[in-house]
C-alpha atoms as a PDB file:
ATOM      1  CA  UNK A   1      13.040 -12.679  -4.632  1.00  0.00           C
ATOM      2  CA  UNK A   2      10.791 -10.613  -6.786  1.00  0.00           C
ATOM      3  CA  UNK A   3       6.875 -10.682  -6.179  1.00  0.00           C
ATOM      4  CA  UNK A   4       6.333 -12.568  -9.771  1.00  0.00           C
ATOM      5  CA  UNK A   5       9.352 -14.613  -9.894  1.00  0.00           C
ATOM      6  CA  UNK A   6       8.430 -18.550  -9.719  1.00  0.00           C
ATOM      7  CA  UNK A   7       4.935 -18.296 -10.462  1.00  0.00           C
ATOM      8  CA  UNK A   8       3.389 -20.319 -13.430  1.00  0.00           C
ATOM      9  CA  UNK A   9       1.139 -18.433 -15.750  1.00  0.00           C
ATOM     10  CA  UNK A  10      -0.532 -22.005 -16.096  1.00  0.00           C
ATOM     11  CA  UNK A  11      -3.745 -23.505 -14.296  1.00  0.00           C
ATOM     12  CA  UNK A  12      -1.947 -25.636 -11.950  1.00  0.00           C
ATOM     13  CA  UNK A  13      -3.404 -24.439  -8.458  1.00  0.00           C
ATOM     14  CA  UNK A  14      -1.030 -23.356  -5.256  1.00  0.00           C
ATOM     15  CA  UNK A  15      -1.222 -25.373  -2.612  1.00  0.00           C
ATOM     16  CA  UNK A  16      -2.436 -23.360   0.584  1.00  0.00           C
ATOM     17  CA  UNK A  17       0.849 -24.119   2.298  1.00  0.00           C
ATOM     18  CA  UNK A  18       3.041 -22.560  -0.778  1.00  0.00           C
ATOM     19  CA  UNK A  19       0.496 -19.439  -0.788  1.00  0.00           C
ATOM     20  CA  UNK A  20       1.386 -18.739   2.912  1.00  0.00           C
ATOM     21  CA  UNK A  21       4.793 -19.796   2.370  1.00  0.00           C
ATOM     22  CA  UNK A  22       5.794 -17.598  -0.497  1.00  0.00           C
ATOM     23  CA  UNK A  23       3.430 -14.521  -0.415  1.00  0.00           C
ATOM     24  CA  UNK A  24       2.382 -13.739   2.907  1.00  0.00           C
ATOM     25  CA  UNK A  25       6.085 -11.869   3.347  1.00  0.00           C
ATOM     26  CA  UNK A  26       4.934  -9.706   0.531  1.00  0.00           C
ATOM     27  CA  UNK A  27       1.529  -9.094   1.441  1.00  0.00           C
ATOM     28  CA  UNK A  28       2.044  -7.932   4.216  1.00  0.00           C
ATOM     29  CA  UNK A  29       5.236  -5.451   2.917  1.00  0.00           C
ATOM     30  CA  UNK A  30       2.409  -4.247   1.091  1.00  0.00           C
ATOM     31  CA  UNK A  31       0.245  -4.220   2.950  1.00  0.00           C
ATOM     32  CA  UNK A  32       2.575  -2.091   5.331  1.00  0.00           C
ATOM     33  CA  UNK A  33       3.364   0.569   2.449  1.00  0.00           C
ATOM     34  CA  UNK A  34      -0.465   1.121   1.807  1.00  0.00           C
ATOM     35  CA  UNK A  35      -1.277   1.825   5.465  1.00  0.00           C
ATOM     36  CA  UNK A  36       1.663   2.874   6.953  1.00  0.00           C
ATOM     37  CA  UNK A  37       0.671   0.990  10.128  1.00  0.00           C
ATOM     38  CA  UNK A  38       2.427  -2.484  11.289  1.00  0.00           C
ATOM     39  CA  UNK A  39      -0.353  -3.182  13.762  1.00  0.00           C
ATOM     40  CA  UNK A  40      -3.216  -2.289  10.669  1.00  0.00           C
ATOM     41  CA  UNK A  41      -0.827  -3.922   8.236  1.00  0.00           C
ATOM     42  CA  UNK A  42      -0.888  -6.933   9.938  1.00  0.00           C
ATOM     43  CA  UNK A  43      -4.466  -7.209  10.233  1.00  0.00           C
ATOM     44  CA  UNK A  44      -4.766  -5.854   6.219  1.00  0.00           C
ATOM     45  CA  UNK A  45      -2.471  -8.992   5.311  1.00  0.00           C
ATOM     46  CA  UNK A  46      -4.112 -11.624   7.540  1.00  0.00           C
ATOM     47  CA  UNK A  47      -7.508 -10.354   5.938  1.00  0.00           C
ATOM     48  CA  UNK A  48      -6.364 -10.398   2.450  1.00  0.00           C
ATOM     49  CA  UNK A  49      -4.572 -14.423   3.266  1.00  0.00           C
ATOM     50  CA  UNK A  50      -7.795 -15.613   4.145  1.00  0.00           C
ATOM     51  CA  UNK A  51      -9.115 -14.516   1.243  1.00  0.00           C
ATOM     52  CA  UNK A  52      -7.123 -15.517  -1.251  1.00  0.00           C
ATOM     53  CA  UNK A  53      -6.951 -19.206   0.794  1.00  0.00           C
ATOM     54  CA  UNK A  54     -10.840 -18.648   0.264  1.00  0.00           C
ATOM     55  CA  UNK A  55     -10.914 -17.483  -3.270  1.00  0.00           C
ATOM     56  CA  UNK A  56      -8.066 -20.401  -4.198  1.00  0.00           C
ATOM     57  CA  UNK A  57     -10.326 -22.756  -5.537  1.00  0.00           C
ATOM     58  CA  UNK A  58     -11.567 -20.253  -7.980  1.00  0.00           C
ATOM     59  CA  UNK A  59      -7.883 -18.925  -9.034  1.00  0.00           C
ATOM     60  CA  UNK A  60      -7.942 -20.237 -12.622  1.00  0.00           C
ATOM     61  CA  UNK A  61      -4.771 -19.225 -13.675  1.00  0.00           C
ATOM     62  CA  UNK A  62      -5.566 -16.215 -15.759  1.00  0.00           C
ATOM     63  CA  UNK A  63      -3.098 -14.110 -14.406  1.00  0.00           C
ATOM     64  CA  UNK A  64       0.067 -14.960 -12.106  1.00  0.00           C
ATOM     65  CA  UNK A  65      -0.668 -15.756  -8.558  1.00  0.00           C
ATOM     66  CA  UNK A  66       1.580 -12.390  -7.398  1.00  0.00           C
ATOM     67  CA  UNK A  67      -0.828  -9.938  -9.378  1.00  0.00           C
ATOM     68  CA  UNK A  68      -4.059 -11.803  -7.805  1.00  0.00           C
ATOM     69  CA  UNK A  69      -2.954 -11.546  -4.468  1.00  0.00           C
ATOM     70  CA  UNK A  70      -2.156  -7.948  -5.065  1.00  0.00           C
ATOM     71  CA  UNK A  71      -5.592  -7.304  -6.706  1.00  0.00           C
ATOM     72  CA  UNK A  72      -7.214  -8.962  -3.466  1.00  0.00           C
ATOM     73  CA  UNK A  73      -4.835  -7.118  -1.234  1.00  0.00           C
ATOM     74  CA  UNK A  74      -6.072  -3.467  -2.779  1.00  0.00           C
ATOM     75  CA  UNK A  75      -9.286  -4.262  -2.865  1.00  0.00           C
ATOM     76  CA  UNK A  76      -9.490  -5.512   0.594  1.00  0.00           C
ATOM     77  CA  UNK A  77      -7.635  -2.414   1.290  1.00  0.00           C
ATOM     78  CA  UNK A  78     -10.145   0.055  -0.669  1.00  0.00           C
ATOM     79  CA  UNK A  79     -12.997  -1.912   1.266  1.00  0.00           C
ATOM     80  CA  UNK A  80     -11.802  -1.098   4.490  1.00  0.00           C
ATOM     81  CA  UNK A  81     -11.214   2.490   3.163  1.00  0.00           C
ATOM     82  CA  UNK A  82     -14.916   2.754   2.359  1.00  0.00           C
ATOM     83  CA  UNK A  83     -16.169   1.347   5.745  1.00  0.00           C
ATOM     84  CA  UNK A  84     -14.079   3.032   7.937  1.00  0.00           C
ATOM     85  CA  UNK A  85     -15.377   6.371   5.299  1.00  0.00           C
ATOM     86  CA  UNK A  86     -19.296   5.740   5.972  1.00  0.00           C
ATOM     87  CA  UNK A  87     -18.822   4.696   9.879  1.00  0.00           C
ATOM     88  CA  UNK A  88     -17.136   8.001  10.192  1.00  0.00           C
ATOM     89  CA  UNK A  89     -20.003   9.677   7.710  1.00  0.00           C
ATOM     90  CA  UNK A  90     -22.297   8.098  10.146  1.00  0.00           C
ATOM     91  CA  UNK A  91     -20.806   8.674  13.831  1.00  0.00           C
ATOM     92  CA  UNK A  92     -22.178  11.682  15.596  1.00  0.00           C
ATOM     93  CA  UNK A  93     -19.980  12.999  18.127  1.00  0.00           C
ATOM     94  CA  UNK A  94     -21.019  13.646  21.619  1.00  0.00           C
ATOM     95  CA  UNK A  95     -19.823  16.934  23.271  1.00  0.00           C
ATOM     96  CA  UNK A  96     -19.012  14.949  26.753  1.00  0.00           C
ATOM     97  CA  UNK A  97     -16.855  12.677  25.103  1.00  0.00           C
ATOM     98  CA  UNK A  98     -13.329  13.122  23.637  1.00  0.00           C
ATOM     99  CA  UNK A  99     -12.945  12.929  19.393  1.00  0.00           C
ATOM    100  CA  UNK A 100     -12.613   9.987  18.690  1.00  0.00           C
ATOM    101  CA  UNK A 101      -8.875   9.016  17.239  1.00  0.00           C
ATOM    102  CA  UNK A 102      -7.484  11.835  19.428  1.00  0.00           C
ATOM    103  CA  UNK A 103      -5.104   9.531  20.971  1.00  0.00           C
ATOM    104  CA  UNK A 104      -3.954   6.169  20.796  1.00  0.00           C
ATOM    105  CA  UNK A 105      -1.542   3.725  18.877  1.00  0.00           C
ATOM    106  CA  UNK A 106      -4.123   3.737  15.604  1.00  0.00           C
ATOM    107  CA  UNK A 107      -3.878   7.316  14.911  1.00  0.00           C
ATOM    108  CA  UNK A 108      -0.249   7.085  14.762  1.00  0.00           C
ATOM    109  CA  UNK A 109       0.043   7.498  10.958  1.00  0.00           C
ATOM    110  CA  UNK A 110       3.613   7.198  10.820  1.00  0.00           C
ATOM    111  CA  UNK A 111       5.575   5.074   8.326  1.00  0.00           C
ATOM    112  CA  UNK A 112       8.755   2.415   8.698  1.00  0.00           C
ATOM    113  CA  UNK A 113      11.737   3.963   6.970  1.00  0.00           C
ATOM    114  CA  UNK A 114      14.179   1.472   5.285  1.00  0.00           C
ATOM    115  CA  UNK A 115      17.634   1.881   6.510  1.00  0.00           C
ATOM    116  CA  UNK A 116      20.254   2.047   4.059  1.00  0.00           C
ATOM    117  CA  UNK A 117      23.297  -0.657   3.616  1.00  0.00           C
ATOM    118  CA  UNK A 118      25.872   2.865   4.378  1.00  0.00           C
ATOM    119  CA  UNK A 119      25.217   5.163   7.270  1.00  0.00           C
ATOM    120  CA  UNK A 120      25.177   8.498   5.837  1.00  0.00           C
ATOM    121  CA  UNK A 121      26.611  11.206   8.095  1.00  0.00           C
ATOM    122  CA  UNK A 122      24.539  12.051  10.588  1.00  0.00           C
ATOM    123  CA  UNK A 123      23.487  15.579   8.983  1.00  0.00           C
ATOM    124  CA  UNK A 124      22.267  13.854   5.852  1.00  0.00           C
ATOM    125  CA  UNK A 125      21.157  10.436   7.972  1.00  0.00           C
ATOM    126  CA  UNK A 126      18.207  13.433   9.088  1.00  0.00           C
ATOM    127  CA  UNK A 127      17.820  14.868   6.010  1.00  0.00           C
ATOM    128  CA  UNK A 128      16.572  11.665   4.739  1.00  0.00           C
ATOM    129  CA  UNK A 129      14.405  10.634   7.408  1.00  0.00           C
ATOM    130  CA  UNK A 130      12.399  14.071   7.176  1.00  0.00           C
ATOM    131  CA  UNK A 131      12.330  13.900   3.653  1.00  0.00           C
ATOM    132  CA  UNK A 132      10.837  10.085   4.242  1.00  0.00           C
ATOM    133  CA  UNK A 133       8.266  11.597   6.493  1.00  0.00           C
ATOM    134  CA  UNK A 134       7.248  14.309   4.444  1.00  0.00           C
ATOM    135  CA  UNK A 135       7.050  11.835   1.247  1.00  0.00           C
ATOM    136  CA  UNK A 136       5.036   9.240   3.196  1.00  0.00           C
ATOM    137  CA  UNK A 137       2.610  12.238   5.001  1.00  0.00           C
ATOM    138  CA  UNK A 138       1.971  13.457   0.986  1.00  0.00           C
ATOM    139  CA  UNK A 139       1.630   9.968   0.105  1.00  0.00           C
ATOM    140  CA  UNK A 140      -1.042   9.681   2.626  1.00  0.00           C
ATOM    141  CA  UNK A 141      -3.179  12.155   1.656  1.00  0.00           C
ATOM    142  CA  UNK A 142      -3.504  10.952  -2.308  1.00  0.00           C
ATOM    143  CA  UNK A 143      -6.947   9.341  -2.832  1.00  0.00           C
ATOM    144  CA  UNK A 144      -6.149   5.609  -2.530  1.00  0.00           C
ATOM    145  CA  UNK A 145      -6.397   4.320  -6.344  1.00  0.00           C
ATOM    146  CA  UNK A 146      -3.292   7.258  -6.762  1.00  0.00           C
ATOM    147  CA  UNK A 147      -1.440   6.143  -3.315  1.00  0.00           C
ATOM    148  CA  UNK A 148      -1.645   2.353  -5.266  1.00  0.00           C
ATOM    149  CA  UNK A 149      -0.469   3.217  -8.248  1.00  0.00           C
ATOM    150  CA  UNK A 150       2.590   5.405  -6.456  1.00  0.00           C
ATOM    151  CA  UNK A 151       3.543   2.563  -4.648  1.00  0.00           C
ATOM    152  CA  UNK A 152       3.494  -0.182  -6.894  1.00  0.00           C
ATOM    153  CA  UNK A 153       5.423   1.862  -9.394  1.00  0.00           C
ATOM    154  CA  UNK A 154       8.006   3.126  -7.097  1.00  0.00           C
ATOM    155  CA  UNK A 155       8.474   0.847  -3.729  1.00  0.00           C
ATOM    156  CA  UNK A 156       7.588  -2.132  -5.672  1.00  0.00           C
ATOM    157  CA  UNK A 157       8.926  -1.840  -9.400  1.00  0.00           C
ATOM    158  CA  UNK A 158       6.247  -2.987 -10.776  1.00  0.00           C
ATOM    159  CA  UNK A 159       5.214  -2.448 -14.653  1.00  0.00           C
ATOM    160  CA  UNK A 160       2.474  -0.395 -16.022  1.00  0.00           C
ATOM    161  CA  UNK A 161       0.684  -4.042 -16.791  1.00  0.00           C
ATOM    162  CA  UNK A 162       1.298  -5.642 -14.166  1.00  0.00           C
ATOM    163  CA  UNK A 163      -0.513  -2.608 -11.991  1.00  0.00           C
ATOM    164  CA  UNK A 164      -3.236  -2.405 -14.684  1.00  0.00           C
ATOM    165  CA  UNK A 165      -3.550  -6.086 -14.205  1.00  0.00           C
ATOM    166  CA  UNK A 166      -3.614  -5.932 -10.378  1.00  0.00           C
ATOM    167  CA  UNK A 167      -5.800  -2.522  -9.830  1.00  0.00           C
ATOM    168  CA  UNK A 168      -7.717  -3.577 -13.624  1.00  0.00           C
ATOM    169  CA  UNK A 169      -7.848  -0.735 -15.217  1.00  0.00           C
ATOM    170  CA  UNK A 170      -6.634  -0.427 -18.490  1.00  0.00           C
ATOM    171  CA  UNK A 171      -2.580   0.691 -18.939  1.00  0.00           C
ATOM    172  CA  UNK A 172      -3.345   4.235 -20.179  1.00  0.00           C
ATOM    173  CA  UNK A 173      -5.395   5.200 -16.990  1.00  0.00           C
ATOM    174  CA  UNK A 174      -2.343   3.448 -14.672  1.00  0.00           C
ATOM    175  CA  UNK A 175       0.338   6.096 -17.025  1.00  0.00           C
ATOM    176  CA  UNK A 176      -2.103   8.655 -16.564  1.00  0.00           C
ATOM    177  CA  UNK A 177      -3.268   8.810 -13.293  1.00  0.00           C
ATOM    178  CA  UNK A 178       0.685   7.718 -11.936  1.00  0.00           C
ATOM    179  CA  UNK A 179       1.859  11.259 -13.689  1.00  0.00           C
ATOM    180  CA  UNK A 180      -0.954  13.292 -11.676  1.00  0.00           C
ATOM    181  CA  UNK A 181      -0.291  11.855  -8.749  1.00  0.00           C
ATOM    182  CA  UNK A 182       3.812  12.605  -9.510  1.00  0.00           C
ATOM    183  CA  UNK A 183       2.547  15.948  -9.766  1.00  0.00           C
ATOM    184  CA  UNK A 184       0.001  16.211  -6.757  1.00  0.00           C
ATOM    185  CA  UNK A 185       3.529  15.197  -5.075  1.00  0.00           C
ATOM    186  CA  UNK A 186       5.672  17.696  -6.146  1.00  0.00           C
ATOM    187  CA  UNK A 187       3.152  20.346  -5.404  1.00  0.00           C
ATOM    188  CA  UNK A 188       2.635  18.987  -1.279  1.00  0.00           C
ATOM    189  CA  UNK A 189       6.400  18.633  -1.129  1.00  0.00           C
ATOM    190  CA  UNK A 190       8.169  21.548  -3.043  1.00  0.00           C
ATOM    191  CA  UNK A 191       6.672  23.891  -0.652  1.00  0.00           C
ATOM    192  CA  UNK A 192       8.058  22.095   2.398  1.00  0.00           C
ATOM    193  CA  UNK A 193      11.425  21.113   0.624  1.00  0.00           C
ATOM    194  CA  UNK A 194      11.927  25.516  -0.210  1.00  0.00           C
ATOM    195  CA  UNK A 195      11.309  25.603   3.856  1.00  0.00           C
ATOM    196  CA  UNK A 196      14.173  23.815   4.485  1.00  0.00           C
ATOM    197  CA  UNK A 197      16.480  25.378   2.276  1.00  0.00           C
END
C-alpha cells in the first residue's frame, strides 16, 4: 500500500486510531531511512505520532494526510538535527574523560539493507551489501534537506510535488537540488567503486 493511497484530499479529519493505524508503519520506514538507526528511528517516529495526534485538530485538509505526516516527520527530523548540532557546538570536552560517542549502540551509523525476493550468488549477494553500505555512508554525509530529497525520490517514489509539498519548497528547487545531490553521490562513490575494480 502506497504512502498516499486512501487518503481524501477533503476536510474530513482522521480519526486518531486510523492515523496510528495506517501511517505509523510508514513513519517510522521513514523515519528509519533518514537516520539509519532502528533504536533513533523509533524514537524519530514516536516523536513525529505525537505530533501529528497533536497537530490533528488543526489538519485542515489542504494537502493529503501522507504528505503532512511526512512534512512533520522531516521537520521533526531537521529539529533534532539542529539540537543535537548546537549541544555538540556547545559541549566542551574534558581531557580525563573519553569523547563522547566513542562507543556505544548510538554511534553505530549503520543502515538495514532490504533483502531481495532471489538470493544472488554469494559473490554478488556481497557485492551488493558493500555497495549498500557505501551508498548509505555517502548518503549520510549529504546535508539533510539533500539526504530528504534522495530518499523520497528514490526509496520512496515519490513525485517532485509531492516532495515540494512535504519539504515546501517550490518544485524547481526539489529538481535542482535532487540533481546536485545525484552528483555529490557519484563523486563520494566513483572513487570507492574504481577501488574495487
Amino acid at each position: 500500500m502506497s504512502w498516499n493511497q486512501s487518503e481524501n484530499r477533503v476536510s474530513n479529519f482522521i480519526s486518531e486510531e486510523d492515523l496510528i493505524e495506517q501511517y505509523s508503519g510508514r513513519v517510522y520506514n521513514l523515519s528509519l531511512k533518514l537516520v539509519g538507526n532502528p533504536t533513533a528511528a523509533e524514537d524519530l517516529a514516536q516523536e513525529s505520532l505525537i505530533k501529528a495526534l497533536k497537530a490533528l485538530g488543526d489538519f485542515r485538509g489542504d494537502s493529503q494526510v501522507g504528505t503532512w505526516l511526512y512534512r512533520i516527520t522531516l521537520n521533526t527530523w531537521k529539529n533534532r538535527l539542529r539540537y543535537e548540532k548546537s549541544r555538540a557546538d556547545s559541549k566542551t570536552l574534558s581531557l580525563d574523560a573519553s569523547p563522547a560517542g566513542a562507543s556505544g549502540p548510538d554511534g553505530d551509523r549503520s543502515r538495514s539493507l532490504e533483502i531481495p525476493a532471489e538470493e544472488p550468488p554469494p559473490g554478488k549477494a556481497i557485492e551488493s551489501e558493500q555497495t549498500a553500505v557505501w551508498v548509505n555512508k555517502a548518503l549520510q554525509e549529504l546535508d539533510p534537506e539533500s539526504r530528504a530529497i534522495v530518499i523520497l525520490r528514490e526509496n520512496e517514489a515519490k513525485s517532485y510535488r509531492e516532495i515540494a509539498d512535504a519539504l515546501d519548497i517550490p518544485e524547481g528547487t526539489v529538481k535542482s537540488r535532487l540533481a546536485r545531490a545525484r552528483e555529490e553521490l557519484r563523486v563520494k562513490l566513483l572513487p570507492l567503486i574504481r577501488q574495487e575494480q
